[in-house]
XYZ file of C-alpha atoms in Angstrom:
744
model
C -3.463 -25.532 -25.612
C -2.798 -28.519 -23.734
C -2.002 -26.738 -20.550
C -5.388 -24.804 -21.030
C -7.280 -27.679 -21.312
C -5.836 -29.244 -18.388
C -6.608 -26.134 -16.351
C -10.132 -26.313 -17.048
C -10.653 -29.956 -16.270
C -12.326 -30.782 -12.818
C -9.837 -32.057 -10.320
C -11.896 -35.021 -8.653
C -10.710 -35.779 -5.079
C -8.389 -38.787 -5.140
C -6.315 -40.453 -2.465
C -2.985 -38.775 -2.528
C 0.079 -39.238 -0.528
C 0.507 -36.442 2.406
C 2.545 -33.736 1.026
C 5.779 -32.896 2.794
C 6.770 -29.292 1.913
C 10.443 -29.679 1.684
C 10.964 -27.567 -1.616
C 11.636 -31.067 -3.441
C 9.384 -31.813 -6.007
C 8.716 -35.232 -5.659
C 6.850 -36.754 -8.689
C 5.035 -39.420 -6.477
C 3.699 -36.629 -4.272
C 2.613 -34.528 -7.215
C 1.320 -37.284 -9.587
C -2.431 -36.410 -9.138
C -1.587 -32.476 -9.511
C -2.578 -30.491 -12.583
C 0.776 -29.365 -14.567
C 1.218 -25.983 -16.136
C 4.169 -25.195 -18.176
C 2.794 -22.538 -20.904
C 4.419 -19.709 -19.131
C 4.596 -16.323 -20.974
C 6.239 -13.072 -20.690
C 4.344 -10.325 -18.662
C 7.404 -8.409 -17.886
C 8.046 -7.109 -20.470
C 4.298 -7.655 -21.544
C 5.062 -9.437 -24.811
C 2.867 -12.493 -24.032
C 5.584 -14.461 -25.976
C 6.691 -17.837 -24.605
C 9.438 -17.436 -21.954
C 12.924 -18.298 -22.676
C 13.408 -19.837 -19.136
C 11.449 -23.178 -18.832
C 9.200 -23.140 -15.828
C 7.022 -25.937 -14.584
C 4.332 -25.701 -12.072
C 1.748 -28.075 -10.255
C -1.182 -27.211 -8.310
C -3.736 -29.432 -6.617
C -6.427 -29.114 -3.723
C -5.715 -31.436 -0.665
C -7.603 -31.454 2.716
C -4.693 -29.354 4.333
C -4.983 -26.759 1.491
C -4.042 -25.278 -1.783
C -0.764 -26.879 -2.723
C 1.538 -25.527 -5.421
C 4.843 -26.485 -6.831
C 7.414 -24.870 -9.201
C 10.702 -26.388 -10.888
C 12.166 -23.015 -12.320
C 15.019 -23.895 -14.861
C 17.857 -21.374 -14.527
C 21.365 -22.421 -16.049
C 24.526 -21.378 -14.485
C 24.966 -18.517 -17.124
C 22.080 -16.677 -15.455
C 22.984 -15.437 -12.069
C 20.717 -16.402 -9.141
C 19.958 -13.808 -6.676
C 19.679 -15.051 -3.105
C 19.528 -11.772 -1.209
C 17.505 -12.341 2.105
C 14.943 -9.733 3.009
C 12.498 -8.860 5.628
C 8.818 -10.012 5.020
C 7.193 -8.046 2.018
C 10.348 -6.362 1.198
C 11.805 -8.675 -1.519
C 13.447 -6.363 -4.070
C 14.949 -7.851 -7.346
C 15.299 -11.517 -6.405
C 14.583 -14.584 -7.881
C 11.136 -15.591 -6.670
C 7.540 -17.217 -7.621
C 4.002 -15.666 -6.806
C 0.789 -17.510 -6.559
C -2.253 -15.405 -6.961
C -5.486 -16.787 -5.754
C -9.437 -15.631 -5.747
C -11.109 -18.057 -3.686
C -14.393 -17.203 -4.872
C -13.664 -16.629 -8.444
C -15.490 -13.780 -9.127
C -12.855 -10.868 -9.097
C -13.652 -9.115 -6.208
C -11.033 -9.656 -3.825
C -7.624 -12.074 -3.738
C -4.322 -12.902 -2.080
C -0.932 -13.022 -3.209
C 1.951 -15.506 -1.912
C 5.377 -14.812 -2.782
C 8.203 -17.241 -2.244
C 12.112 -16.388 -2.824
C 15.029 -18.566 -3.816
C 16.277 -17.167 -0.391
C 13.203 -18.816 1.231
C 12.038 -15.459 2.233
C 8.361 -14.684 1.877
C 5.875 -11.847 1.178
C 1.996 -11.833 1.117
C -0.975 -9.465 0.587
C -4.256 -8.801 -0.370
C -5.765 -7.792 -3.976
C -8.681 -5.575 -4.140
C -10.496 -3.439 -7.011
C -8.796 -5.426 -9.692
C -5.130 -4.473 -9.415
C -4.628 -2.515 -5.629
C -2.166 -4.614 -3.669
C -1.901 -3.900 0.069
C 1.053 -6.016 1.871
C 0.116 -4.790 5.358
C -1.510 -8.115 5.680
C 0.593 -11.274 6.913
C -0.756 -14.767 6.661
C 0.272 -18.318 8.041
C 1.286 -20.717 5.192
C 3.980 -23.247 4.631
C 6.704 -22.867 2.067
C 10.269 -24.109 1.266
C 12.926 -23.922 -1.823
C 15.684 -26.094 -3.061
C 18.002 -25.724 -5.754
C 20.825 -27.897 -7.933
C 22.741 -26.988 -10.867
C 20.229 -26.377 -13.543
C 17.204 -25.352 -11.698
C 15.625 -24.488 -8.282
C 12.286 -25.645 -6.748
C 9.643 -24.228 -4.434
C 6.546 -25.487 -2.851
C 3.681 -23.850 -1.131
C 0.670 -25.028 0.975
C -1.970 -22.419 1.514
C -4.354 -23.489 4.242
C -8.274 -23.121 3.421
C -8.901 -21.322 6.705
C -6.416 -18.673 5.391
C -9.420 -16.502 3.833
C -13.638 -16.612 3.893
C -15.207 -18.334 1.022
C -18.703 -18.327 -0.456
C -20.521 -21.852 -0.112
C -20.834 -23.778 -3.405
C -23.123 -26.426 -4.483
C -21.644 -29.692 -5.129
C -18.069 -31.098 -4.348
C -15.942 -28.470 -6.362
C -15.680 -24.843 -6.509
C -14.293 -22.563 -9.072
C -11.407 -20.344 -8.035
C -9.286 -17.636 -9.762
C -5.735 -18.437 -10.054
C -2.387 -17.025 -11.537
C 1.223 -18.410 -11.345
C 4.242 -16.349 -12.286
C 8.026 -16.298 -11.761
C 10.608 -13.561 -11.650
C 14.303 -13.777 -12.706
C 15.736 -11.257 -10.377
C 18.873 -10.740 -12.499
C 17.087 -9.346 -15.499
C 13.762 -8.529 -14.081
C 11.787 -10.895 -16.408
C 8.584 -11.907 -15.538
C 6.692 -14.903 -16.964
C 3.159 -15.920 -15.831
C 0.092 -18.235 -16.427
C -2.163 -17.145 -17.678
C -0.549 -14.194 -19.619
C -2.018 -11.405 -17.440
C -0.336 -8.718 -15.936
C -1.101 -6.862 -12.623
C -0.442 -3.454 -14.289
C -3.111 -4.162 -16.724
C -6.551 -2.434 -15.726
C -8.136 -5.882 -15.377
C -6.208 -8.482 -13.472
C -8.177 -10.048 -10.607
C -11.132 -10.644 -12.996
C -8.633 -12.002 -15.450
C -7.235 -14.772 -13.477
C -7.515 -18.269 -14.737
C -10.574 -19.964 -13.593
C -10.111 -23.527 -12.571
C -12.286 -26.175 -10.476
C -10.951 -27.881 -7.544
C -12.523 -30.297 -4.944
C -14.081 -28.250 -2.380
C -12.721 -28.817 1.198
C -13.825 -27.146 4.512
C -11.202 -26.298 7.250
C -11.827 -24.832 10.594
C -9.483 -22.927 12.724
C -9.209 -21.194 16.221
C -6.434 -19.189 16.788
C -5.437 -17.095 19.916
C -2.737 -14.857 20.092
C -1.771 -13.167 23.591
C 0.758 -10.616 23.815
C 2.434 -9.070 26.639
C 4.643 -5.699 26.325
C 7.017 -4.057 28.786
C 8.267 -0.547 28.056
C 10.681 1.442 29.937
C 10.864 5.201 29.403
C 14.484 6.427 29.603
C 13.251 10.040 29.772
C 11.194 10.021 33.013
C 12.392 6.708 34.520
C 8.837 4.924 34.124
C 7.962 1.435 33.120
C 4.958 -0.236 32.150
C 3.719 -3.358 31.275
C 0.469 -4.159 29.071
C -1.300 -7.318 27.590
C -3.824 -7.986 25.321
C -4.922 -10.850 23.012
C -5.957 -11.411 19.310
C -8.624 -13.944 18.308
C -9.184 -15.709 15.137
C -12.117 -18.255 14.450
C -13.155 -19.720 11.371
C -15.521 -22.811 11.923
C -16.239 -23.125 8.107
C -15.457 -21.196 4.904
C -18.733 -19.103 5.020
C -17.991 -17.328 8.411
C -14.984 -15.982 9.915
C -14.340 -13.948 13.110
C -11.595 -11.663 14.338
C -11.552 -10.110 17.658
C -8.951 -8.036 19.689
C -9.002 -6.811 23.248
C -6.320 -4.077 23.925
C -4.618 -4.367 20.776
C -1.091 -3.521 20.548
C 0.392 -0.129 19.756
C 3.737 -1.213 20.636
C 6.406 0.622 18.800
C 7.975 -2.426 16.802
C 6.419 -0.823 13.503
C 6.947 2.972 13.367
C 6.089 5.604 10.835
C 8.659 7.583 8.868
C 9.517 11.128 9.110
C 7.130 13.425 7.291
C 7.137 17.025 6.614
C 3.792 18.347 5.750
C 2.624 22.082 5.576
C -0.262 21.886 3.499
C -3.813 21.679 3.979
C -3.933 17.862 3.210
C -3.321 15.249 5.925
C -0.711 12.593 5.279
C -1.735 9.120 4.683
C -0.101 6.025 6.676
C -0.360 2.434 6.478
C -1.504 -0.088 9.447
C 0.221 -3.036 10.394
C -1.693 -3.990 13.421
C -2.685 -7.546 13.143
C -6.439 -7.277 13.648
C -6.761 -4.195 11.547
C -4.910 -6.118 8.364
C -6.775 -9.389 8.981
C -9.173 -9.663 5.616
C -9.561 -6.089 5.652
C -9.629 -5.638 2.037
C -13.510 -6.670 1.709
C -13.924 -3.301 3.486
C -11.570 -1.248 1.047
C -13.880 0.829 -0.778
C -11.947 3.496 -2.789
C -13.350 7.175 -3.189
C -11.764 10.120 -4.018
C -8.809 9.247 -6.235
C -7.563 6.681 -8.766
C -5.196 5.132 -6.165
C -6.323 3.210 -3.076
C -5.117 5.638 -0.217
C -8.603 7.374 -0.231
C -10.991 4.926 1.086
C -14.175 4.972 3.210
C -12.538 3.118 6.040
C -8.920 4.298 7.082
C -8.121 1.806 10.074
C -5.711 4.377 11.272
C -8.761 6.372 12.546
C -9.097 3.848 15.421
C -6.791 4.732 17.959
C -5.741 8.171 16.476
C -5.506 11.208 18.654
C -8.183 11.387 21.034
C -10.885 14.371 20.428
C -9.777 16.206 23.626
C -5.927 16.072 22.818
C -5.082 13.697 25.619
C -2.935 11.499 23.403
C -3.845 8.466 21.444
C -7.147 6.935 21.720
C -7.330 3.741 23.874
C -8.697 1.007 21.644
C -10.413 -1.290 24.348
C -11.846 -3.930 22.093
C -12.762 -4.495 18.295
C -14.391 -7.365 16.282
C -14.792 -8.244 12.547
C -17.080 -10.496 10.941
C -16.682 -12.013 7.372
C -18.757 -14.387 5.651
C -21.434 -15.328 2.941
C -24.819 -16.643 2.866
C -27.320 -16.968 0.093
C -25.088 -15.701 -2.792
C -24.346 -12.532 -0.673
C -21.119 -11.593 0.888
C -21.276 -9.561 4.141
C -18.766 -7.878 6.603
C -19.387 -6.340 10.180
C -16.732 -4.303 11.749
C -16.973 -2.636 15.285
C -14.543 -1.049 17.396
C -14.655 0.925 20.739
C -12.240 3.181 22.625
C -11.951 3.394 26.301
C -13.052 6.092 28.744
C -15.558 8.900 28.428
C -14.154 10.588 25.175
C -13.557 7.380 23.583
C -15.141 6.898 19.990
C -17.073 3.985 18.644
C -16.657 2.793 15.119
C -19.283 0.749 13.417
C -19.054 -0.528 9.623
C -21.488 -2.980 7.682
C -20.907 -4.066 4.326
C -22.669 -6.327 1.695
C -21.886 -7.637 -1.793
C -23.316 -9.620 -4.524
C -21.730 -10.925 -7.906
C -23.432 -11.899 -11.018
C -22.070 -12.653 -14.592
C -19.889 -9.780 -15.519
C -20.509 -7.535 -12.929
C -20.969 -6.919 -8.993
C -22.548 -4.677 -6.380
C -21.868 -3.442 -2.907
C -23.057 -1.322 -0.287
C -21.827 -0.324 2.767
C -22.676 2.018 5.886
C -20.668 3.215 8.525
C -20.773 5.275 11.605
C -18.648 6.824 14.141
C -19.688 8.176 17.370
C -17.580 10.901 19.052
C -19.171 11.949 22.310
C -16.701 14.562 23.158
C -17.572 16.532 20.064
C -21.214 15.791 20.462
C -21.008 14.289 16.967
C -22.320 11.408 15.009
C -21.198 10.661 11.608
C -23.090 8.197 9.190
C -21.834 7.342 5.677
C -23.675 5.402 3.031
C -21.993 4.034 -0.106
C -22.968 1.956 -3.062
C -20.502 0.650 -5.725
C -20.804 -1.385 -8.826
C -18.226 -3.000 -11.136
C -19.356 -4.072 -14.737
C -17.021 -5.627 -17.451
C -19.272 -6.215 -20.523
C -16.336 -8.035 -22.007
C -12.378 -8.367 -21.786
C -11.646 -4.762 -23.020
C -14.054 -2.909 -20.797
C -14.189 -2.599 -17.122
C -16.539 0.056 -15.532
C -16.389 0.990 -11.738
C -19.131 3.386 -10.118
C -19.429 4.806 -6.593
C -21.874 6.740 -4.875
C -21.609 8.131 -1.417
C -23.514 10.084 1.055
C -22.776 11.485 4.281
C -24.902 12.539 7.319
C -23.390 14.690 10.267
C -25.196 15.147 13.389
C -23.475 17.550 15.847
C -24.773 19.252 18.854
C -28.328 19.348 17.363
C -27.639 20.438 13.806
C -27.337 18.000 10.825
C -25.488 18.616 7.794
C -25.719 16.198 4.404
C -24.057 15.662 1.216
C -23.300 13.474 -1.660
C -20.315 12.565 -3.837
C -19.935 10.172 -6.946
C -17.249 8.769 -9.166
C -16.841 6.767 -12.145
C -13.877 5.168 -13.738
C -14.071 3.689 -17.317
C -10.860 1.624 -18.525
C -10.729 0.567 -21.964
C -8.299 -1.745 -23.876
C -7.912 -0.551 -27.509
C -5.637 -3.504 -28.666
C -2.113 -3.146 -30.111
C -0.785 -1.840 -26.708
C -3.076 0.961 -26.611
C -5.454 1.647 -23.482
C -7.042 4.720 -22.374
C -9.055 5.571 -19.294
C -11.628 8.303 -18.251
C -12.372 9.235 -14.665
C -14.705 11.389 -13.214
C -15.289 12.800 -9.357
C -17.464 14.747 -7.672
C -17.495 15.579 -3.862
C -19.796 17.944 -2.640
C -18.897 20.783 -0.332
C -20.686 19.170 2.892
C -19.546 15.728 1.999
C -17.603 14.596 5.267
C -15.922 11.221 5.205
C -12.802 11.580 7.615
C -14.383 10.478 10.777
C -13.607 6.936 9.448
C -12.561 7.403 6.056
C -9.845 9.268 4.266
C -10.544 11.838 1.761
C -8.157 14.361 0.970
C -10.495 17.263 0.125
C -14.292 17.505 -0.589
C -15.915 20.456 -2.507
C -14.135 18.990 -5.705
C -14.993 18.208 -9.128
C -12.219 16.442 -11.327
C -12.419 14.890 -14.834
C -9.346 13.124 -16.391
C -8.532 11.485 -19.364
C -5.395 9.453 -19.943
C -4.282 7.174 -23.119
C -1.414 5.221 -22.804
C 0.661 2.939 -25.264
C 2.784 -0.018 -24.450
C 6.122 -0.556 -26.569
C 7.796 -4.063 -26.256
C 9.253 -4.817 -29.672
C 12.576 -3.085 -29.173
C 15.513 -4.089 -30.489
C 17.701 -6.683 -28.703
C 20.392 -4.025 -28.832
C 18.459 -1.652 -26.898
C 18.899 -1.560 -22.967
C 15.393 -1.284 -22.717
C 12.832 -4.385 -22.450
C 9.840 -2.117 -22.541
C 8.054 1.423 -22.637
C 4.950 2.342 -21.197
C 4.052 5.766 -22.340
C 0.978 7.773 -20.769
C -0.348 11.007 -21.657
C -3.172 12.640 -19.591
C -5.284 15.963 -19.418
C -7.441 17.040 -16.564
C -9.573 19.548 -15.161
C -10.370 20.583 -11.511
C -13.011 23.185 -9.997
C -15.122 23.216 -6.657
C -18.692 23.382 -6.044
C -18.708 27.273 -5.803
C -17.833 27.692 -9.549
C -14.055 28.474 -8.808
C -11.617 27.001 -11.508
C -8.811 25.396 -9.822
C -6.888 24.577 -12.833
C -6.484 22.546 -15.813
C -3.390 19.846 -16.261
C -1.659 18.169 -18.768
C 0.989 15.408 -17.936
C 3.282 12.829 -19.910
C 5.175 10.157 -18.298
C 6.934 7.109 -19.392
C 7.848 3.991 -17.330
C 10.687 1.880 -18.847
C 11.742 -1.767 -17.777
C 15.509 -2.053 -18.381
C 17.179 -5.338 -19.347
C 19.669 -5.322 -16.409
C 16.495 -5.840 -14.018
C 16.399 -1.998 -13.349
C 13.755 0.519 -14.315
C 13.485 4.088 -15.198
C 10.651 6.543 -14.827
C 9.973 10.262 -15.590
C 7.271 12.738 -15.847
C 6.586 16.260 -16.729
C 3.433 17.972 -15.619
C 1.947 21.496 -16.354
C -1.002 23.390 -14.690
C -2.448 26.434 -16.220
C -3.241 29.658 -13.960
C -6.017 28.913 -11.550
C -7.120 29.389 -7.685
C -6.191 27.658 -4.706
C -9.259 27.245 -2.213
C -7.552 25.188 0.361
C -4.443 27.053 1.459
C -5.938 29.844 3.552
C -8.282 27.181 5.615
C -11.464 28.702 4.629
C -10.099 32.381 4.802
C -10.363 32.850 1.057
C -9.618 31.610 -2.321
C -6.075 32.660 -3.974
C -5.158 33.240 -7.602
C -2.422 31.162 -8.428
C -0.028 31.131 -11.344
C 0.660 28.281 -13.439
C 2.784 25.455 -12.032
C 5.383 22.780 -13.055
C 6.356 19.502 -12.083
C 9.068 17.383 -13.493
C 10.405 14.073 -11.846
C 12.960 11.261 -13.077
C 14.191 8.329 -11.167
C 16.388 5.308 -11.939
C 17.076 2.049 -9.941
C 19.951 -0.149 -10.495
C 19.442 -3.719 -9.427
C 22.341 -5.304 -7.513
C 25.229 -6.390 -9.397
C 27.834 -8.180 -7.199
C 27.319 -6.063 -3.959
C 25.859 -2.957 -5.027
C 22.640 -1.440 -6.114
C 21.514 1.879 -6.428
C 18.469 4.257 -6.504
C 18.391 8.069 -7.410
C 15.857 10.491 -8.317
C 15.703 14.390 -9.232
C 12.574 16.575 -8.673
C 11.495 20.119 -9.845
C 8.429 21.476 -8.300
C 7.189 24.941 -9.209
C 3.742 25.392 -7.097
C 4.420 28.765 -5.100
C 3.301 32.526 -6.049
C 6.678 33.074 -7.980
C 5.576 30.937 -10.805
C 7.155 28.077 -12.736
C 10.647 29.458 -12.912
C 11.068 29.689 -9.139
C 10.575 25.931 -8.322
C 11.725 23.516 -5.563
C 14.729 21.488 -6.647
C 15.326 18.078 -4.963
C 17.850 15.264 -5.342
C 18.127 11.761 -3.611
C 20.442 9.528 -3.803
C 20.495 6.002 -2.275
C 23.220 3.355 -2.435
C 22.694 -0.070 -0.778
C 25.803 -2.317 -0.266
C 25.402 -6.014 0.350
C 27.894 -7.383 2.388
C 26.562 -10.832 1.796
C 23.306 -12.308 1.181
C 22.203 -11.919 4.694
C 23.438 -8.440 5.617
C 22.664 -5.126 3.954
C 23.328 -1.458 4.529
C 21.885 1.238 2.940
C 22.133 5.328 3.152
C 19.999 7.657 1.211
C 20.567 11.354 1.467
C 18.237 13.937 0.036
C 19.070 17.723 -0.640
C 16.353 20.276 -1.414
C 16.245 23.906 -2.033
C 13.015 25.840 -2.426
C 13.350 29.581 -3.200
C 9.312 30.006 -3.289
C 7.890 28.203 -0.414
C 4.672 29.457 0.335
C 2.787 28.863 3.400
C -0.155 30.127 5.176
C 0.541 32.313 8.283
C -3.160 32.451 9.726
C -6.247 34.332 8.707
C -5.700 35.693 5.029
C -1.827 36.135 5.618
C 0.317 34.131 3.051
C 4.177 34.000 3.431
C 6.746 32.869 0.730
C 9.925 31.543 2.269
C 13.448 30.408 0.936
C 14.292 27.015 2.377
C 16.639 24.334 2.433
C 16.243 20.810 3.675
C 18.451 17.936 3.999
C 17.234 14.424 4.937
C 19.056 11.178 5.693
C 17.188 7.805 5.486
C 19.787 4.950 6.389
C 19.848 1.554 7.748
C 20.918 -1.943 7.953
C 19.116 -5.225 7.731
C 21.022 -8.410 9.016
C 18.880 -11.868 8.388
C 20.442 -14.271 10.941
C 19.102 -17.776 9.649
C 15.297 -18.086 8.941
C 14.204 -17.019 12.443
C 16.020 -14.083 13.472
C 16.224 -10.351 12.271
C 18.119 -7.443 13.322
C 17.265 -4.211 11.905
C 18.663 -0.566 12.358
C 16.833 2.207 11.079
C 17.842 6.045 11.053
C 15.912 8.848 9.899
C 17.097 12.477 10.387
C 15.983 15.838 9.019
C 16.916 19.478 9.173
C 15.287 22.509 7.543
C 15.593 26.113 7.720
C 13.276 28.860 5.903
C 13.921 32.540 5.612
C 11.168 34.786 5.167
C 10.977 36.633 2.035
C 7.743 38.507 1.751
C 4.213 38.734 2.965
C 1.035 38.702 1.302
C -2.327 39.450 1.738
C -5.341 37.901 -0.045
C -7.789 40.678 -1.491
C -11.472 40.081 -2.100
C -11.126 39.153 -5.678
C -8.221 36.399 -4.795
C -5.203 38.462 -5.789
C -2.275 38.211 -3.425
C -1.078 41.758 -2.368
C 2.261 42.575 -1.067
C 2.134 43.439 2.469
C 4.417 44.745 5.355
C 3.528 42.052 7.648
C 6.276 40.774 9.628
C 7.288 37.190 9.065
C 9.351 34.814 11.447
C 12.265 32.836 9.850
C 11.705 29.246 10.920
C 13.711 26.182 11.397
C 12.694 22.185 11.853
C 14.620 19.160 12.949
C 13.469 15.553 13.297
C 14.895 12.440 14.435
C 13.886 8.900 14.217
C 16.256 5.974 15.335
C 15.388 2.360 15.931
C 17.216 -0.906 16.654
C 14.836 -3.866 16.667
C 15.393 -7.439 17.012
C 13.065 -10.138 16.126
C 12.894 -13.968 16.856
C 10.354 -15.996 15.160
C 9.131 -19.035 17.388
C 6.538 -20.047 14.811
C 4.326 -18.639 12.073
C 2.941 -15.096 13.520
C 4.663 -15.966 16.939
C 7.413 -13.441 17.811
C 9.788 -11.980 20.368
C 10.698 -8.398 19.673
C 13.329 -6.293 21.583
C 13.452 -2.695 20.329
C 15.391 0.435 21.177
C 13.369 3.440 20.063
C 14.547 7.254 20.137
C 13.197 10.375 18.301
C 12.453 14.088 18.683
C 11.168 17.069 17.047
C 12.182 20.904 17.692
C 10.337 23.595 15.775
C 11.977 27.187 16.228
C 10.776 30.510 15.025
C 11.960 34.168 15.228
C 14.853 33.422 17.192
C 17.423 32.933 14.098
C 19.307 33.271 12.161
C 18.805 29.232 11.331
C 21.029 27.346 8.933
C 19.978 23.789 7.378
C 23.620 22.637 8.418
C 23.009 23.547 12.129
C 19.436 21.962 12.120
C 20.564 18.495 10.506
C 23.478 18.081 12.708
C 21.233 19.185 15.805
C 18.720 16.691 14.932
C 21.029 13.819 16.081
C 21.008 15.651 19.652
C 17.077 15.223 19.908
C 15.757 13.205 22.770
C 12.230 13.865 23.341
C 11.521 10.207 23.630
C 13.800 7.122 24.411
C 12.405 3.904 25.336
C 13.088 0.145 25.456
C 10.489 -2.337 24.663
C 10.020 -5.904 24.737
C 7.182 -7.823 23.257
C 6.277 -11.368 23.213
C 3.426 -12.634 21.249
C 2.616 -16.566 20.289
C -0.295 -17.779 18.288
C -1.781 -20.888 19.554
C -3.910 -22.862 16.741
C -6.660 -24.874 18.311
């Protein structure tokens, strides 16, 4: 209770000594800070007092929000000091700071600091959806002694836009937590967990002195590229600009943003009618992008109205990637409203133009938002406009209701097509570990969001109910610390009255006392119809489907950690007894706290791979696949990093039978000839990075890759395809990139 009262006290701006962020909690420096010691267990989520004593302090200074932690950890609890790449922390001793600078539960930031002095950061939107693509510039340091380790963090005010408030104070949402890497235990103040349906809006509201901080940051970059295939070389340059004159206005701009291959996508094999979602690590496109993240189309955060990978995606004329000339983004607030403006343009006559405007307003217990986006695509003679309205209402701590309405208007070569969609999500905490969720989605047959957004399909109606129960009072002798059981039932159809299928699923997520975790899921679909596989050439009757998945993670003990999973997926025309099996094993060996090596191998066999072969023709194949995912990370001190990443894939598919889709949707055996086919892929990268200063880097990279698809000229074997992948050399490049952030 004393800590709670302290948290609600208004901290008046008092003269304080300048903070030295050195990881050593000096009582003199932190004498005017608010102290927190009521850390309670949130992993497992018992909300009982933690057995590991933790003290924390926070205060607002002219330089930013400052935090200190003293984490008591006796010698009989091993400390994990494994170094890691940014945002890739794993099971290590660490602390987290979660801040909602406006205190309205709409958007927040996460700052993580590990005992190894490694860091991670990201944005939080829609209560508990984290995105680690964003990287910020903030100060941090750690130290340790025999019985504890300490951490200090300073987050500058210019790191995020903030609404203007009256008076000398502002109300923020705040949460602090600590994780013991060896056991996986997490303790937090207040006792809320991001696994709960309400997280961001449940952060502790505290008042702090109001400060304003301005920043002008200019980050020029230069990239040199040598192509070892054609012998050509290229040099490119660009600049990113960030200007924040005060808390109520922030501008980000970029000229010729870098697409250098220092961050590369992994290998993906996708034969379906639904595209693959990829994240975005380009600095401009991650800077305060959370304000524009309006989810629509699923319970997760991948499907959104703005998918920044559309900017600079393959050009409409097929000439390669779009050349982004410039982009600008403005975030701010005025008169109680938040607003955001986004604009980007691609060069040459076929380049696209992207625009977005968003406004939000918060009220007691609820908030509303509206957004409009527009994309001009001159090569297609197409102009796509999308409108949206979103509303969130939390009548009390147990209920959270989120509603989204969208509409699209597509003008293409003199014709206009319009349609709408809507979704509602209701989360309800029932108490005693029980919770329920209801979700409904409608997307019209002509709703088109993918000029700028990401929607896996339209012409879709979906209803889902889930009930779950959390168990935390397990015997001390149990290897498990907690279980979370979920049971869900759902129904899918399209706007043409086609019943796609009903589904039932049950899963369990378990936290183990050794710091690891375990998960399994079983899901079954009734017989139904597939209205996507033929790409508009008919609806296919489909038998029932069955899906089963299990995974286990063993955290590092001494030098080894391990991950494994097994998967059964029956979704072809052969029914539930002809599913695909997949086994994935990935051991990791830590040579020491700075150097680790991993190698993951997946083996897959599918006797009933069902694919579209054009028109109303389907084919079933017997396929085998081998996938290797291996690499090493060497953290050389606090400034240098050497990373090696290798992905190789081999797949062969033997034609089994052909099918024609009858008018009533029945698959009918046909005598059409089908070709066997095979695929091999390679992705290999060696990357060295040196950090001059925060967000200022030198990269040296060697990148090699390739892909080869063959059909009809077999016989093929998965062994030959996999071994042959290592000979691929479609591209081979040497890249040097230098960027330096100047703060003015």
